Amino acid sequence: AQSVTQLGSHVSVSEGALVLLRCNYSSSVPPYLFWYVQYPNQGLQLLLKYTTGATLVKGINGFEAEFKKSETSFHLTKPSAHMSDAAEYFCAVSDRGGSSASKIIFGSGTRLSIRP
Amino acid sequence: GAVVSQHPSRVICKSGTSVKIECRSLDFQATTMFWYRQFPKQSLMLMATSNEGSKATYEQGVEKDKFLINHASLTLSTLTVTSAHPEDSSFYICSAGDFQETQYFGPGTRLLVL
């Protein structure tokens, strides 16, 4: 079975500071990994995904994540936080490699707050 | 990217009534769609996998007779909450993905049962 653990239910950073949201996964097969963002009362928007190949993945809005197999981690970073980054972030793993029939298992989420 | 829509975006109903929520893939065909439920300040919990032309597959603990899923075409799946009760109030989100693509999520439907 696959699972995702997000460390820290709430992260607060100052505007302009580094954003680091932590995610560790468990999977018996090579995982497909995702980060999604959710703004209040809205659905989920894909930030980035890792399938195969390059382990450093760049996404939208300046976010990136690095797949580290040895650490079973897929932490999300952004060099400089912006007020508009305040939202809920979900790390997720796919159980069958990203096909249309793959179930996605979500972490518990991390709420990111940005201090002026 | 692909677009998934949900209708309605918000619904309020009386206890005991049934509510239907539609999920559509607007610019691609989806043989499989997924239905999630999200409680306030919590993560998304997968309820069921909706398969076009066949019965849905429900996750453990989800009542299939209460949450009826129909995937009538390659672009439409519906979730019907039957005999809704206040504890069914939640945010329901669907997702769909075409082959070789990541799943795309709908904007969600807020259900409030009075």
Coordinates of N, CA and C in Angstrom, one line a residue:
Chain A
A1 N 0.8 -1.2 0.0 CA 0.0 0.0 0.0 C 0.9 1.2 0.0
Q2 N 0.3 2.3 -0.6 CA 1.1 3.5 -0.6 C 0.6 4.5 0.4
S3 N 1.4 5.4 0.8 CA 1.0 6.4 1.8 C 1.9 7.6 1.6
V4 N 1.4 8.7 2.2 CA 2.2 10.0 2.1 C 2.1 10.6 3.5
T5 N 3.2 11.1 3.9 CA 3.3 11.8 5.2 C 3.8 13.2 5.0
Q6 N 3.0 14.2 5.4 CA 3.4 15.6 5.3 C 3.8 16.1 6.7
L7 N 5.0 16.5 6.8 CA 5.5 17.0 8.2 C 5.1 18.4 8.3
G8 N 4.3 18.7 9.4 CA 3.9 20.1 9.6 C 2.6 20.4 9.0
S9 N 1.6 20.5 9.8 CA 0.2 20.9 9.3 C 0.1 22.3 8.9
H10 N 1.0 23.1 9.5 CA 1.0 24.6 9.3 C 2.4 25.1 9.2
V11 N 2.8 25.8 8.2 CA 4.1 26.4 8.0 C 3.8 27.9 7.8
S12 N 4.6 28.7 8.5 CA 4.5 30.2 8.3 C 5.9 30.7 8.0
V13 N 5.9 31.5 6.9 CA 7.2 32.2 6.5 C 7.0 33.6 6.2
S14 N 8.0 34.4 6.2 CA 7.9 35.8 5.9 C 7.9 35.9 4.4
E15 N 7.3 37.0 3.9 CA 7.4 37.3 2.4 C 8.8 37.4 2.0
G16 N 9.2 36.7 0.9 CA 10.5 36.8 0.5 C 11.4 35.7 1.0
A17 N 11.0 35.0 2.0 CA 11.8 33.9 2.6 C 11.6 32.6 1.8
L18 N 12.5 31.7 2.1 CA 12.4 30.4 1.5 C 11.2 29.6 2.0
V19 N 10.5 28.9 1.1 CA 9.4 28.0 1.5 C 9.9 26.6 1.3
L20 N 9.7 25.8 2.4 CA 10.0 24.4 2.4 C 8.9 23.6 3.0
L21 N 8.2 22.8 2.2 CA 7.2 21.9 2.7 C 7.6 20.5 2.5
R22 N 7.5 19.7 3.6 CA 8.1 18.4 3.6 C 7.1 17.3 3.3
C23 N 7.6 16.3 2.5 CA 6.7 15.2 2.2 C 7.6 13.9 2.1
N24 N 7.1 12.9 2.8 CA 7.8 11.6 2.6 C 6.7 10.6 2.2
Y25 N 7.1 9.6 1.4 CA 6.2 8.7 0.9 C 6.6 7.3 1.2
S26 N 5.7 6.4 1.0 CA 5.9 5.0 1.1 C 5.3 4.3 -0.1
S27 N 6.1 3.5 -0.8 CA 5.5 2.8 -2.0 C 6.3 1.6 -2.3
S28 N 5.6 0.5 -2.7 CA 6.2 -0.7 -3.0 C 6.7 -0.8 -4.5
V29 N 6.3 0.2 -5.3 CA 6.7 0.3 -6.7 C 7.2 1.7 -6.9
P30 N 7.9 1.9 -8.0 CA 8.4 3.2 -8.3 C 7.2 4.2 -8.3
P31 N 7.3 5.2 -7.5 CA 6.1 6.1 -7.4 C 6.0 7.2 -8.5
Y32 N 4.8 7.6 -8.7 CA 4.6 8.9 -9.3 C 4.2 9.9 -8.2
L33 N 4.8 11.0 -8.1 CA 4.6 11.9 -7.0 C 4.1 13.3 -7.5
F34 N 3.2 13.9 -6.7 CA 2.6 15.1 -7.1 C 2.6 16.1 -5.9
W35 N 2.6 17.4 -6.3 CA 2.2 18.4 -5.3 C 1.0 19.2 -5.9
Y36 N 0.0 19.4 -5.1 CA -1.2 20.1 -5.5 C -1.4 21.3 -4.6
V37 N -2.0 22.4 -5.0 CA -2.3 23.5 -4.2 C -3.8 23.7 -4.2
Q38 N -4.4 24.1 -3.1 CA -5.8 24.3 -3.0 C -6.0 25.7 -2.3
Y39 N -6.7 26.6 -3.0 CA -7.1 27.8 -2.4 C -8.5 27.6 -1.8
P40 N -8.9 28.5 -0.8 CA -10.1 28.3 -0.1 C -11.3 28.1 -1.0
N41 N -12.1 27.0 -0.7 CA -13.3 26.7 -1.4 C -13.1 26.5 -2.9
Q42 N -12.0 26.0 -3.2 CA -11.7 25.7 -4.6 C -11.2 24.3 -4.7
G43 N -11.1 23.8 -6.0 CA -10.5 22.5 -6.2 C -9.0 22.5 -6.2
L44 N -8.4 21.4 -6.6 CA -7.0 21.3 -6.6 C -6.3 21.7 -7.9
Q45 N -5.2 22.4 -7.8 CA -4.4 22.7 -9.0 C -3.1 22.0 -8.9
L46 N -2.7 21.4 -10.0 CA -1.4 20.7 -10.0 C -0.2 21.7 -10.1
L47 N 0.7 21.6 -9.1 CA 1.9 22.4 -9.1 C 3.0 21.8 -9.9
L48 N 3.2 20.5 -9.7 CA 4.3 19.8 -10.4 C 4.1 18.3 -10.1
K49 N 4.8 17.5 -10.9 CA 4.7 16.1 -10.8 C 6.1 15.4 -11.1
Y50 N 6.4 14.3 -10.5 CA 7.5 13.5 -10.8 C 7.0 12.2 -11.4
T51 N 7.6 11.8 -12.5 CA 7.2 10.5 -13.1 C 8.5 9.7 -13.2
T52 N 9.3 10.0 -14.1 CA 10.6 9.4 -14.3 C 11.6 10.4 -14.7
G53 N 12.9 10.0 -14.8 CA 13.9 10.9 -15.3 C 14.5 11.9 -14.2
A54 N 14.6 13.1 -14.6 CA 15.3 14.1 -13.8 C 14.6 14.2 -12.4
T55 N 15.4 14.1 -11.4 CA 14.8 14.1 -10.0 C 14.4 15.5 -9.5
L56 N 14.9 16.5 -10.1 CA 14.5 17.9 -9.7 C 13.4 18.3 -10.7
V57 N 12.3 18.6 -10.2 CA 11.1 18.9 -11.0 C 10.7 20.3 -10.8
K58 N 10.6 21.1 -11.8 CA 10.1 22.5 -11.7 C 8.6 22.6 -12.1
G59 N 7.9 23.4 -11.3 CA 6.5 23.5 -11.5 C 6.1 24.9 -11.8
I60 N 4.8 25.2 -11.6 CA 4.3 26.5 -11.8 C 4.6 27.4 -10.6
N61 N 4.5 28.7 -10.8 CA 4.6 29.7 -9.7 C 5.9 29.7 -9.0
G62 N 7.0 29.2 -9.7 CA 8.3 29.2 -9.1 C 8.6 28.1 -8.1
F63 N 7.7 27.1 -8.0 CA 7.9 26.0 -7.1 C 8.7 24.9 -7.8
E64 N 9.5 24.1 -7.0 CA 10.2 23.0 -7.4 C 10.2 21.9 -6.3
A65 N 10.5 20.7 -6.7 CA 10.6 19.6 -5.8 C 11.6 18.6 -6.3
E66 N 12.3 18.0 -5.3 CA 13.3 17.0 -5.6 C 12.9 15.6 -5.1
F67 N 13.0 14.7 -6.0 CA 12.7 13.3 -5.7 C 14.0 12.7 -5.2
K68 N 14.0 12.2 -3.9 CA 15.1 11.6 -3.3 C 14.7 10.2 -2.9
K69 N 15.1 9.2 -3.7 CA 14.7 7.8 -3.5 C 15.2 7.3 -2.2
S70 N 16.5 7.6 -1.9 CA 17.2 7.1 -0.7 C 16.5 7.6 0.6
E71 N 15.9 8.8 0.5 CA 15.2 9.4 1.7 C 13.7 9.2 1.6
T72 N 13.2 8.6 0.5 CA 11.8 8.5 0.2 C 11.1 9.9 0.5
S73 N 11.7 10.9 -0.1 CA 11.2 12.2 0.1 C 10.9 12.9 -1.2
F74 N 10.0 13.9 -1.1 CA 9.7 14.8 -2.3 C 9.3 16.1 -1.7
H75 N 10.2 16.8 -1.2 CA 10.0 18.1 -0.5 C 9.7 19.2 -1.6
L76 N 8.9 20.1 -1.2 CA 8.5 21.2 -2.1 C 9.2 22.5 -1.7
T77 N 9.8 23.2 -2.6 CA 10.5 24.5 -2.2 C 10.2 25.6 -3.2
K78 N 10.4 26.8 -2.6 CA 10.3 28.0 -3.5 C 11.3 29.0 -2.8
P79 N 12.1 29.6 -3.6 CA 13.2 30.4 -3.1 C 12.7 31.7 -2.3
S80 N 11.6 32.2 -2.8 CA 11.1 33.5 -2.3 C 9.6 33.5 -2.2
A81 N 9.1 33.5 -1.0 CA 7.6 33.4 -0.8 C 6.9 34.7 -1.2
H82 N 5.8 34.5 -1.8 CA 4.9 35.7 -2.1 C 3.6 35.5 -1.4
M83 N 3.0 36.7 -1.1 CA 1.7 36.6 -0.4 C 0.7 35.7 -1.0
S84 N 0.7 35.7 -2.3 CA -0.3 34.9 -3.1 C 0.0 33.4 -2.9
D85 N 1.1 33.0 -2.3 CA 1.4 31.6 -2.1 C 0.6 31.0 -0.9
A86 N 0.0 31.8 -0.2 CA -0.8 31.4 1.0 C -1.9 30.5 0.5
A87 N -1.9 29.2 1.0 CA -2.9 28.2 0.5 C -2.6 26.9 1.3
E88 N -3.4 25.9 0.9 CA -3.2 24.5 1.4 C -2.4 23.8 0.3
Y89 N -1.4 23.0 0.7 CA -0.6 22.2 -0.2 C -0.7 20.8 0.1
F90 N -0.9 20.0 -0.9 CA -1.0 18.5 -0.7 C 0.0 17.8 -1.5
C91 N 0.7 16.9 -0.9 CA 1.6 16.0 -1.5 C 0.8 14.7 -1.8
A92 N 1.1 14.0 -2.9 CA 0.3 12.9 -3.3 C 1.1 11.9 -4.0
V93 N 0.7 10.6 -4.0 CA 1.4 9.5 -4.7 C 0.4 8.8 -5.5
S94 N 0.8 8.3 -6.6 CA -0.1 7.5 -7.5 C 0.3 6.1 -7.5
D95 N -0.7 5.2 -7.5 CA -0.4 3.8 -7.3 C -0.1 3.0 -8.6
R96 N -0.4 3.6 -9.7 CA -0.1 2.8 -10.9 C 0.5 3.7 -12.0
G97 N 1.3 4.5 -11.6 CA 2.2 5.2 -12.5 C 1.5 6.3 -13.4
G98 N 0.5 6.9 -12.9 CA 0.0 8.1 -13.6 C -0.9 7.8 -14.8
S99 N -1.4 6.6 -14.9 CA -2.3 6.4 -16.0 C -3.7 6.9 -15.6
S100 N -4.6 6.8 -16.5 CA -6.0 7.4 -16.3 C -6.7 6.6 -15.1
A101 N -6.3 5.4 -14.9 CA -7.0 4.6 -13.9 C -6.2 4.6 -12.5
S102 N -5.2 5.4 -12.4 CA -4.5 5.4 -11.1 C -5.2 6.1 -10.0
K103 N -5.2 5.5 -8.9 CA -5.7 6.2 -7.7 C -4.6 7.1 -7.1
I104 N -5.0 8.2 -6.6 CA -4.0 9.2 -6.0 C -4.3 9.2 -4.5
I105 N -3.3 9.0 -3.8 CA -3.4 9.0 -2.3 C -2.7 10.3 -1.8
F106 N -3.5 11.0 -1.0 CA -3.1 12.3 -0.6 C -2.5 12.3 0.8
G107 N -1.6 13.2 1.0 CA -1.1 13.5 2.4 C -2.2 14.4 3.1
S108 N -1.9 14.6 4.3 CA -2.9 15.3 5.2 C -2.9 16.8 4.9
G109 N -1.9 17.3 4.1 CA -1.9 18.7 3.8 C -1.1 19.6 4.7
T110 N -0.6 20.7 4.1 CA 0.1 21.7 4.9 C -0.4 23.1 4.6
R111 N -0.8 23.8 5.6 CA -1.3 25.1 5.3 C -0.1 26.1 5.4
L112 N 0.1 26.8 4.3 CA 1.2 27.8 4.2 C 0.6 29.2 4.4
S113 N 1.2 29.9 5.4 CA 0.9 31.2 5.7 C 2.1 32.1 5.4
I114 N 1.8 33.3 4.9 CA 2.9 34.2 4.5 C 2.8 35.5 5.4
R115 N 3.8 35.8 6.1 CA 3.8 37.0 6.9 C 4.3 38.2 6.1
P116 N 3.7 39.4 6.2 CA 4.1 40.5 5.5 C 5.5 41.0 5.9
Chain B
G1 N -4.0 23.0 -20.0 CA -4.3 21.7 -19.4 C -5.7 21.3 -19.6
A2 N -6.0 20.0 -19.2 CA -7.4 19.6 -19.3 C -8.3 20.2 -18.3
V3 N -9.6 20.4 -18.6 CA -10.5 21.0 -17.7 C -11.6 20.1 -17.3
V4 N -11.8 20.1 -16.0 CA -12.9 19.3 -15.4 C -13.9 20.2 -14.7
S5 N -15.1 20.1 -15.0 CA -16.1 20.9 -14.3 C -17.0 20.1 -13.4
Q6 N -17.6 20.8 -12.5 CA -18.6 20.2 -11.6 C -19.8 21.1 -11.5
H7 N -20.9 20.4 -11.3 CA -22.2 21.2 -11.2 C -23.1 20.4 -10.2
P8 N -23.7 21.1 -9.3 CA -23.5 22.5 -9.0 C -22.3 22.8 -8.2
S9 N -22.0 24.1 -8.0 CA -20.8 24.4 -7.2 C -21.2 24.4 -5.7
R10 N -22.4 24.6 -5.5 CA -22.9 24.7 -4.1 C -24.4 24.2 -4.0
V11 N -24.7 23.4 -3.1 CA -26.1 23.0 -3.0 C -26.5 22.9 -1.5
I12 N -27.7 23.3 -1.2 CA -28.3 23.2 0.1 C -29.6 22.4 0.0
C13 N -29.7 21.3 0.8 CA -30.9 20.5 0.7 C -31.4 20.1 2.1
K14 N -32.6 19.7 2.1 CA -33.2 19.2 3.4 C -32.8 17.8 3.6
S15 N -32.8 17.4 4.9 CA -32.4 16.1 5.3 C -33.5 15.1 4.7
G16 N -33.0 14.0 4.2 CA -33.9 13.0 3.6 C -34.0 13.1 2.1
T17 N -33.6 14.2 1.5 CA -33.7 14.3 0.0 C -32.4 13.8 -0.6
S18 N -32.4 13.6 -1.9 CA -31.3 13.2 -2.7 C -30.7 14.3 -3.5
V19 N -29.4 14.3 -3.7 CA -28.7 15.3 -4.4 C -27.8 14.7 -5.4
K20 N -27.8 15.2 -6.6 CA -27.0 14.7 -7.7 C -25.9 15.8 -8.0
I21 N -24.7 15.3 -8.1 CA -23.5 16.1 -8.5 C -22.9 15.6 -9.8
E22 N -22.7 16.5 -10.8 CA -22.2 16.1 -12.0 C -20.7 16.5 -12.1
C23 N -20.0 15.6 -12.8 CA -18.5 15.9 -13.1 C -18.3 15.6 -14.6
R24 N -17.8 16.6 -15.2 CA -17.6 16.5 -16.7 C -16.1 16.9 -17.0
S25 N -15.6 16.0 -18.0 CA -14.3 16.4 -18.6 C -14.7 17.1 -19.9
L26 N -14.2 18.4 -19.9 CA -14.7 19.3 -21.0 C -14.0 19.1 -22.3
D27 N -12.7 18.8 -22.3 CA -12.0 18.7 -23.6 C -11.2 17.4 -23.8
F28 N -11.6 16.4 -23.0 CA -11.0 15.1 -23.2 C -11.9 14.0 -22.7
Q29 N -11.6 12.8 -23.1 CA -12.4 11.7 -22.7 C -11.8 11.0 -21.6
A30 N -12.6 10.6 -20.6 CA -12.0 10.0 -19.4 C -12.8 8.7 -19.1
T31 N -12.1 7.6 -19.3 CA -12.7 6.3 -19.0 C -12.8 6.1 -17.4
T32 N -12.0 6.8 -16.7 CA -12.0 6.6 -15.3 C -12.1 8.0 -14.6
M33 N -13.0 8.2 -13.7 CA -13.1 9.4 -12.9 C -13.1 9.0 -11.4
F34 N -12.7 9.9 -10.6 CA -12.6 9.6 -9.1 C -13.4 10.6 -8.4
W35 N -14.0 10.1 -7.3 CA -14.8 11.0 -6.4 C -14.1 11.0 -5.0
Y36 N -13.9 12.3 -4.5 CA -13.3 12.5 -3.2 C -14.2 13.3 -2.4
R37 N -14.0 13.1 -1.1 CA -14.7 13.9 -0.1 C -13.7 14.6 0.8
Q38 N -14.0 15.9 1.1 CA -13.1 16.6 2.0 C -13.8 17.3 3.1
F39 N -13.5 17.0 4.3 CA -14.0 17.7 5.4 C -13.2 19.0 5.7
P40 N -13.8 19.9 6.4 CA -13.0 21.2 6.6 C -11.7 21.0 7.3
K41 N -10.7 21.6 6.7 CA -9.3 21.6 7.2 C -8.7 20.2 7.2
Q42 N -9.2 19.3 6.3 CA -8.7 18.0 6.2 C -8.3 17.7 4.8
S43 N -7.7 16.5 4.6 CA -7.3 16.1 3.3 C -8.4 15.5 2.5
L44 N -8.1 15.2 1.2 CA -9.1 14.5 0.4 C -9.1 13.0 0.6
M45 N -10.3 12.5 0.8 CA -10.4 11.0 1.0 C -11.1 10.4 -0.2
L46 N -10.5 9.5 -0.9 CA -11.1 8.9 -2.0 C -12.3 8.1 -1.6
M47 N -13.4 8.3 -2.3 CA -14.6 7.6 -2.0 C -14.8 6.4 -3.0
A48 N -14.6 6.7 -4.3 CA -14.8 5.6 -5.2 C -14.2 6.0 -6.6
T49 N -14.0 4.9 -7.3 CA -13.5 5.0 -8.7 C -14.7 4.8 -9.7
S50 N -14.9 5.7 -10.5 CA -16.0 5.6 -11.5 C -15.5 5.1 -12.8
N51 N -16.0 4.0 -13.3 CA -15.6 3.4 -14.6 C -16.7 3.5 -15.6
E52 N -16.4 4.1 -16.8 CA -17.3 4.2 -17.8 C -17.9 2.9 -18.3
G53 N -19.2 2.7 -18.2 CA -19.8 1.5 -18.7 C -19.8 0.3 -17.7
S54 N -19.3 0.6 -16.5 CA -19.3 -0.5 -15.5 C -19.6 0.0 -14.1
K55 N -19.7 -0.9 -13.2 CA -19.9 -0.4 -11.8 C -18.7 0.3 -11.2
A56 N -19.1 1.2 -10.3 CA -18.0 1.9 -9.6 C -17.4 1.0 -8.6
T57 N -16.1 1.3 -8.3 CA -15.4 0.6 -7.2 C -15.3 1.5 -6.0
Y58 N -15.9 1.1 -4.9 CA -15.9 1.9 -3.7 C -14.8 1.6 -2.7
E59 N -14.3 2.6 -2.1 CA -13.3 2.4 -1.0 C -14.0 1.8 0.2
Q60 N -13.1 1.2 1.0 CA -13.6 0.6 2.2 C -14.3 1.6 3.1
G61 N -15.5 1.2 3.6 CA -16.2 2.1 4.5 C -17.1 3.1 3.8
V62 N -17.1 3.1 2.5 CA -18.0 4.0 1.8 C -19.3 3.2 1.4
E63 N -20.5 3.7 1.8 CA -21.7 3.0 1.5 C -22.1 3.2 0.0
K64 N -22.1 2.1 -0.7 CA -22.4 2.3 -2.1 C -23.8 2.5 -2.4
D65 N -24.7 2.1 -1.5 CA -26.1 2.4 -1.7 C -26.5 3.8 -1.3
K66 N -25.6 4.5 -0.6 CA -25.9 5.9 -0.2 C -25.2 6.8 -1.3
F67 N -24.1 6.5 -1.7 CA -23.4 7.3 -2.7 C -23.4 6.6 -4.0
L68 N -24.4 6.9 -4.8 CA -24.6 6.2 -6.1 C -23.8 6.9 -7.2
I69 N -23.0 6.1 -7.9 CA -22.1 6.7 -8.9 C -22.5 6.1 -10.3
N70 N -22.6 7.0 -11.3 CA -23.0 6.5 -12.6 C -22.0 7.2 -13.6
H71 N -21.4 6.4 -14.4 CA -20.4 7.0 -15.4 C -21.0 6.6 -16.8
A72 N -21.9 7.4 -17.2 CA -22.7 7.1 -18.4 C -22.0 7.3 -19.7
S73 N -21.0 8.2 -19.7 CA -20.3 8.5 -21.0 C -18.9 8.8 -20.6
L74 N -18.1 8.9 -21.7 CA -16.6 9.2 -21.5 C -16.3 10.6 -20.9
T75 N -17.4 11.4 -20.8 CA -17.1 12.8 -20.3 C -18.0 13.1 -19.1
L76 N -18.8 12.2 -18.6 CA -19.7 12.5 -17.5 C -19.8 11.4 -16.5
S77 N -19.6 11.8 -15.2 CA -19.8 10.9 -14.1 C -20.7 11.7 -13.1
T78 N -21.6 11.0 -12.5 CA -22.5 11.6 -11.5 C -22.4 10.9 -10.2
L79 N -22.5 11.7 -9.1 CA -22.5 11.2 -7.8 C -23.9 11.6 -7.2
T80 N -24.7 10.7 -6.7 CA -25.9 11.0 -6.1 C -25.9 10.6 -4.6
V81 N -26.1 11.6 -3.8 CA -26.1 11.3 -2.4 C -27.6 11.1 -2.0
T82 N -27.9 9.9 -1.7 CA -29.3 9.5 -1.5 C -29.7 9.7 0.0
S83 N -30.9 10.1 0.2 CA -31.4 10.3 1.6 C -30.3 11.0 2.5
A84 N -30.0 12.2 2.0 CA -28.9 12.9 2.6 C -29.2 13.3 4.1
H85 N -28.2 13.3 4.9 CA -28.3 13.7 6.3 C -27.2 14.7 6.6
P86 N -27.4 15.5 7.7 CA -26.4 16.5 8.0 C -25.0 16.0 8.0
E87 N -24.7 14.8 8.4 CA -23.3 14.3 8.4 C -22.8 14.1 7.0
D88 N -23.6 14.2 6.0 CA -23.1 14.1 4.6 C -22.6 15.4 4.1
S89 N -22.9 16.5 4.9 CA -22.4 17.8 4.5 C -20.9 17.8 4.3
S90 N -20.4 18.2 3.2 CA -19.0 18.1 2.9 C -18.7 18.8 1.6
F91 N -17.4 18.8 1.2 CA -16.9 19.3 0.0 C -16.6 18.1 -0.9
Y92 N -17.3 17.9 -2.0 CA -17.1 16.8 -2.9 C -16.3 17.2 -4.1
I93 N -15.2 16.5 -4.4 CA -14.4 16.8 -5.6 C -14.2 15.6 -6.5
C94 N -14.3 15.8 -7.8 CA -14.1 14.7 -8.7 C -12.8 15.0 -9.5
S95 N -12.2 14.0 -10.0 CA -11.0 14.1 -10.9 C -11.1 13.2 -12.1
A96 N -10.4 13.5 -13.1 CA -10.4 12.7 -14.3 C -9.0 12.9 -15.0
G97 N -8.6 11.8 -15.7 CA -7.4 11.9 -16.4 C -7.5 11.1 -17.7
D98 N -6.9 11.7 -18.8 CA -6.9 10.9 -20.0 C -5.6 10.1 -20.0
F99 N -5.4 9.2 -20.9 CA -4.3 8.3 -20.9 C -2.9 9.1 -20.9
Q100 N -2.0 8.7 -20.1 CA -0.7 9.2 -20.0 C -0.7 10.6 -19.4
E101 N -1.8 11.0 -18.8 CA -1.8 12.4 -18.3 C -2.1 12.3 -16.8
T102 N -1.7 13.3 -16.1 CA -2.0 13.4 -14.7 C -3.5 13.7 -14.5
Q103 N -4.1 13.3 -13.4 CA -5.5 13.6 -13.2 C -5.7 15.1 -13.0
Y104 N -6.8 15.5 -13.4 CA -7.2 16.9 -13.3 C -8.4 17.0 -12.4
F105 N -8.5 17.9 -11.5 CA -9.5 18.0 -10.5 C -10.6 19.0 -10.9
G106 N -11.8 18.7 -10.5 CA -12.9 19.7 -10.7 C -12.8 20.7 -9.5
P107 N -13.6 21.8 -9.6 CA -13.6 22.8 -8.7 C -14.3 22.5 -7.4
G108 N -14.9 21.4 -7.3 CA -15.6 21.0 -6.1 C -17.0 21.4 -6.0
T109 N -17.8 20.7 -5.1 CA -19.2 21.0 -4.9 C -19.4 21.0 -3.3
R110 N -19.9 22.1 -2.9 CA -20.1 22.2 -1.4 C -21.5 21.8 -1.1
L111 N -21.7 20.7 -0.4 CA -23.0 20.2 0.0 C -23.3 20.5 1.5
L112 N -24.5 21.2 1.7 CA -24.9 21.4 3.0 C -26.3 20.8 3.2
V113 N -26.4 19.9 4.1 CA -27.7 19.2 4.4 C -28.3 19.8 5.7
L114 N -29.5 20.3 5.6 CA -30.1 20.9 6.8 C -31.0 20.0 7.6

